[in-house]
C-alpha cells in the first residue's frame, strides 16, 4: 500500500504541494491521501473478488447443465460470502473512521492496517486457487471437499475484513482483542 500512497502523493498538483507548506494544512493533505489510497486499494480488492465471484457463477451454471444440482446449495453458500465481502469492501464508508481523522498516524497502527490489507490480498490468492480446485474437481469425489474449502476461505476473508474494520473504527486494541 505504500507504493499506492506514494503514487497518490507524487501525483499531487502544484497547489497541494504549495498548501502542504501551510501550517496545519499538510495534516489535511496527508489525511486525504490516506483516504484516497485506502479507497483505491479497497476498490482493487473488490474488483479482484468480483472476478472470482463471476467464476463461481459460471461454475454454478456448468454444474446445473451437467446435472450437479446437489452441489448448487453448497457452492451458493461460498458465492454469498464472497458477494457479501465484495459489497462490504466496495461500499465501506470512505474515510470517516477515527483512523483517518488523525493528523499523524501511529506507525504501529499503520503497520497493522497493512498487515490486514496483505492478508486480504493473500486470501484472494487462496480463494482463486480454491476456485481452480473446484473447476478441476467437477465430476470427481473431491468436489464436496473443494466447495467446503472455498466456503471456509470465503468466511476467513470476511473475518479478516471485519477485524480490519474494527481496528479502523476503534483503534488497534479492539481488533487485537478479537
Coordinates of C-alpha atoms in Angstrom, one line a residue:
X1 CA 0.0 0.0 0.0
X2 CA 3.0 2.3 0.5
X3 CA 3.6 2.3 -3.3
X4 CA -0.1 3.3 -3.8
X5 CA 0.3 6.1 -1.2
X6 CA 3.5 7.3 -2.8
X7 CA 1.8 7.3 -6.3
X8 CA -1.0 9.5 -4.9
X9 CA 1.4 11.8 -3.2
X10 CA 3.6 12.1 -6.3
X11 CA 0.6 12.9 -8.5
X12 CA -0.4 15.9 -6.4
X13 CA -0.7 19.1 -8.3
X14 CA 1.4 22.2 -7.5
X15 CA -1.4 23.8 -5.4
X16 CA -1.4 20.8 -3.0
X17 CA 2.3 20.9 -2.7
X18 CA 2.2 24.6 -2.0
X19 CA -0.6 24.2 0.6
X20 CA 1.3 21.4 2.2
X21 CA 3.7 24.1 3.4
X22 CA 1.0 25.9 5.3
X23 CA 0.8 25.0 9.0
X24 CA -2.0 22.6 9.7
X25 CA -2.8 22.1 6.0
X26 CA -0.2 19.4 5.5
X27 CA -2.0 17.2 8.0
X28 CA -5.2 17.6 6.0
X29 CA -3.4 16.7 2.8
X30 CA -1.9 13.6 4.4
X31 CA -5.3 12.5 5.7
X32 CA -6.9 12.9 2.3
X33 CA -4.0 10.9 0.7
X34 CA -4.6 8.1 3.2
X35 CA -8.3 8.1 2.5
X36 CA -7.7 8.1 -1.3
X37 CA -5.1 5.3 -1.0
X38 CA -7.4 3.2 1.1
X39 CA -10.3 3.7 -1.3
X40 CA -8.2 2.7 -4.3
X41 CA -6.9 -0.4 -2.5
X42 CA -10.4 -1.4 -1.5
X43 CA -11.7 -1.0 -5.0
X44 CA -8.9 -3.1 -6.4
X45 CA -9.6 -5.8 -3.9
X46 CA -13.3 -5.7 -4.6
X47 CA -12.7 -5.9 -8.4
X48 CA -10.4 -8.9 -7.9
X49 CA -13.1 -10.7 -5.8
X50 CA -15.8 -9.7 -8.3
X51 CA -13.9 -11.7 -11.0
X52 CA -13.8 -14.7 -8.6
X53 CA -17.5 -14.3 -7.9
X54 CA -18.2 -14.4 -11.6
X55 CA -16.1 -17.5 -12.0
X56 CA -18.2 -19.2 -9.2
X57 CA -21.4 -18.1 -11.1
X58 CA -20.0 -19.8 -14.2
X59 CA -19.2 -22.9 -12.3
X60 CA -22.8 -22.9 -10.9
X61 CA -24.1 -22.7 -14.5
X62 CA -21.9 -25.6 -15.5
X63 CA -23.0 -27.7 -12.6
X64 CA -26.6 -27.1 -13.4
X65 CA -26.0 -28.0 -17.1
X66 CA -24.1 -31.2 -16.2
X67 CA -26.6 -32.5 -13.6
X68 CA -24.7 -31.5 -10.5
X69 CA -27.7 -29.9 -8.8
X70 CA -26.8 -31.5 -5.4
X71 CA -23.8 -29.1 -5.2
X72 CA -25.6 -25.9 -6.0
X73 CA -26.7 -25.0 -2.5
X74 CA -23.2 -25.7 -1.1
X75 CA -21.4 -23.6 -3.7
X76 CA -24.1 -20.9 -3.4
X77 CA -23.0 -20.5 0.3
X78 CA -19.5 -19.7 -0.8
X79 CA -20.8 -17.3 -3.5
X80 CA -23.0 -15.5 -1.0
X81 CA -20.0 -15.0 1.3
X82 CA -17.8 -13.6 -1.5
X83 CA -20.7 -11.3 -2.6
X84 CA -21.1 -10.1 1.0
X85 CA -17.4 -9.4 1.2
X86 CA -17.4 -7.5 -2.2
X87 CA -20.3 -5.4 -1.2
X88 CA -18.9 -4.6 2.2
X89 CA -15.5 -3.6 1.0
X90 CA -16.7 -1.7 -2.1
X91 CA -19.4 0.3 -0.2
X92 CA -17.5 0.9 3.1
X93 CA -17.6 4.5 4.3
X94 CA -14.9 6.5 2.6
X95 CA -12.6 8.0 5.2
X96 CA -15.0 8.6 8.0
X97 CA -13.2 6.4 10.6
X98 CA -11.2 7.8 13.6
X99 CA -8.2 6.2 11.9
X100 CA -8.3 8.8 9.1
X101 CA -9.1 11.7 11.3
X102 CA -5.7 11.6 13.0
X103 CA -3.3 14.2 11.7
X104 CA -0.4 11.9 12.3
X105 CA -0.8 8.1 12.2
X106 CA 0.9 5.9 14.7
X107 CA 3.3 3.6 12.8
X108 CA 2.2 0.6 14.7
X109 CA -1.4 1.2 13.6
X110 CA -0.4 1.8 10.0
X111 CA 1.6 -1.4 10.0
X112 CA -1.4 -3.3 11.3
X113 CA -3.6 -1.9 8.5
X114 CA -1.0 -3.0 6.0
X115 CA -1.0 -6.5 7.6
X116 CA -4.8 -6.7 7.2
X117 CA -4.5 -5.5 3.6
X118 CA -1.9 -8.0 2.8
X119 CA -4.0 -10.8 4.5
X120 CA -6.9 -9.8 2.2
X121 CA -4.8 -10.0 -0.9
X122 CA -3.3 -13.3 0.2
X123 CA -6.8 -14.6 1.0
X124 CA -7.7 -13.6 -2.6
X125 CA -4.9 -15.8 -3.9
X126 CA -6.2 -18.7 -1.7
X127 CA -9.8 -18.2 -2.9
X128 CA -8.6 -18.1 -6.6
X129 CA -6.8 -21.4 -6.0
X130 CA -9.8 -22.9 -4.3
X131 CA -11.9 -22.0 -7.3
X132 CA -9.3 -23.6 -9.6
X133 CA -9.6 -26.7 -7.4
X134 CA -13.4 -26.7 -7.7
X135 CA -13.1 -26.5 -11.5
X136 CA -10.7 -29.4 -11.6
X137 CA -12.8 -31.4 -9.2
X138 CA -16.0 -31.3 -11.1
X139 CA -17.1 -34.8 -11.8
X140 CA -14.9 -36.3 -9.0
X141 CA -15.4 -37.4 -5.4
X142 CA -13.3 -34.4 -4.4
X143 CA -15.8 -31.7 -5.4
X144 CA -17.7 -31.5 -2.0
X145 CA -14.4 -31.0 -0.1
X146 CA -13.3 -28.4 -2.7
X147 CA -16.5 -26.5 -2.2
X148 CA -16.2 -26.7 1.6
X149 CA -12.7 -25.3 1.4
X150 CA -13.8 -22.4 -0.7
X151 CA -16.6 -21.7 1.8
X152 CA -14.1 -21.7 4.6
X153 CA -11.7 -19.4 2.8
X154 CA -14.6 -17.0 2.0
X155 CA -15.6 -16.8 5.6
X156 CA -12.0 -16.2 6.6
X157 CA -11.8 -13.3 4.2
X158 CA -14.9 -11.7 5.7
X159 CA -13.4 -12.3 9.2
X160 CA -10.1 -10.5 8.2
X161 CA -12.1 -7.6 6.8
X162 CA -14.2 -7.4 9.9
X163 CA -11.1 -7.2 12.1
X164 CA -9.6 -4.5 9.8
X165 CA -12.9 -2.5 10.0
X166 CA -12.9 -2.8 13.8
X167 CA -9.4 -1.6 14.0
X168 CA -10.1 1.3 11.7
X169 CA -13.2 2.4 13.7
X170 CA -12.0 1.8 17.2
X171 CA -8.2 1.6 17.2
X172 CA -5.8 -1.2 17.2
X173 CA -6.8 -2.6 20.6
X174 CA -10.3 -3.5 19.6
X175 CA -9.0 -5.6 16.6
X176 CA -6.4 -7.3 18.7
X177 CA -8.9 -8.5 21.2
X178 CA -10.9 -10.4 18.6

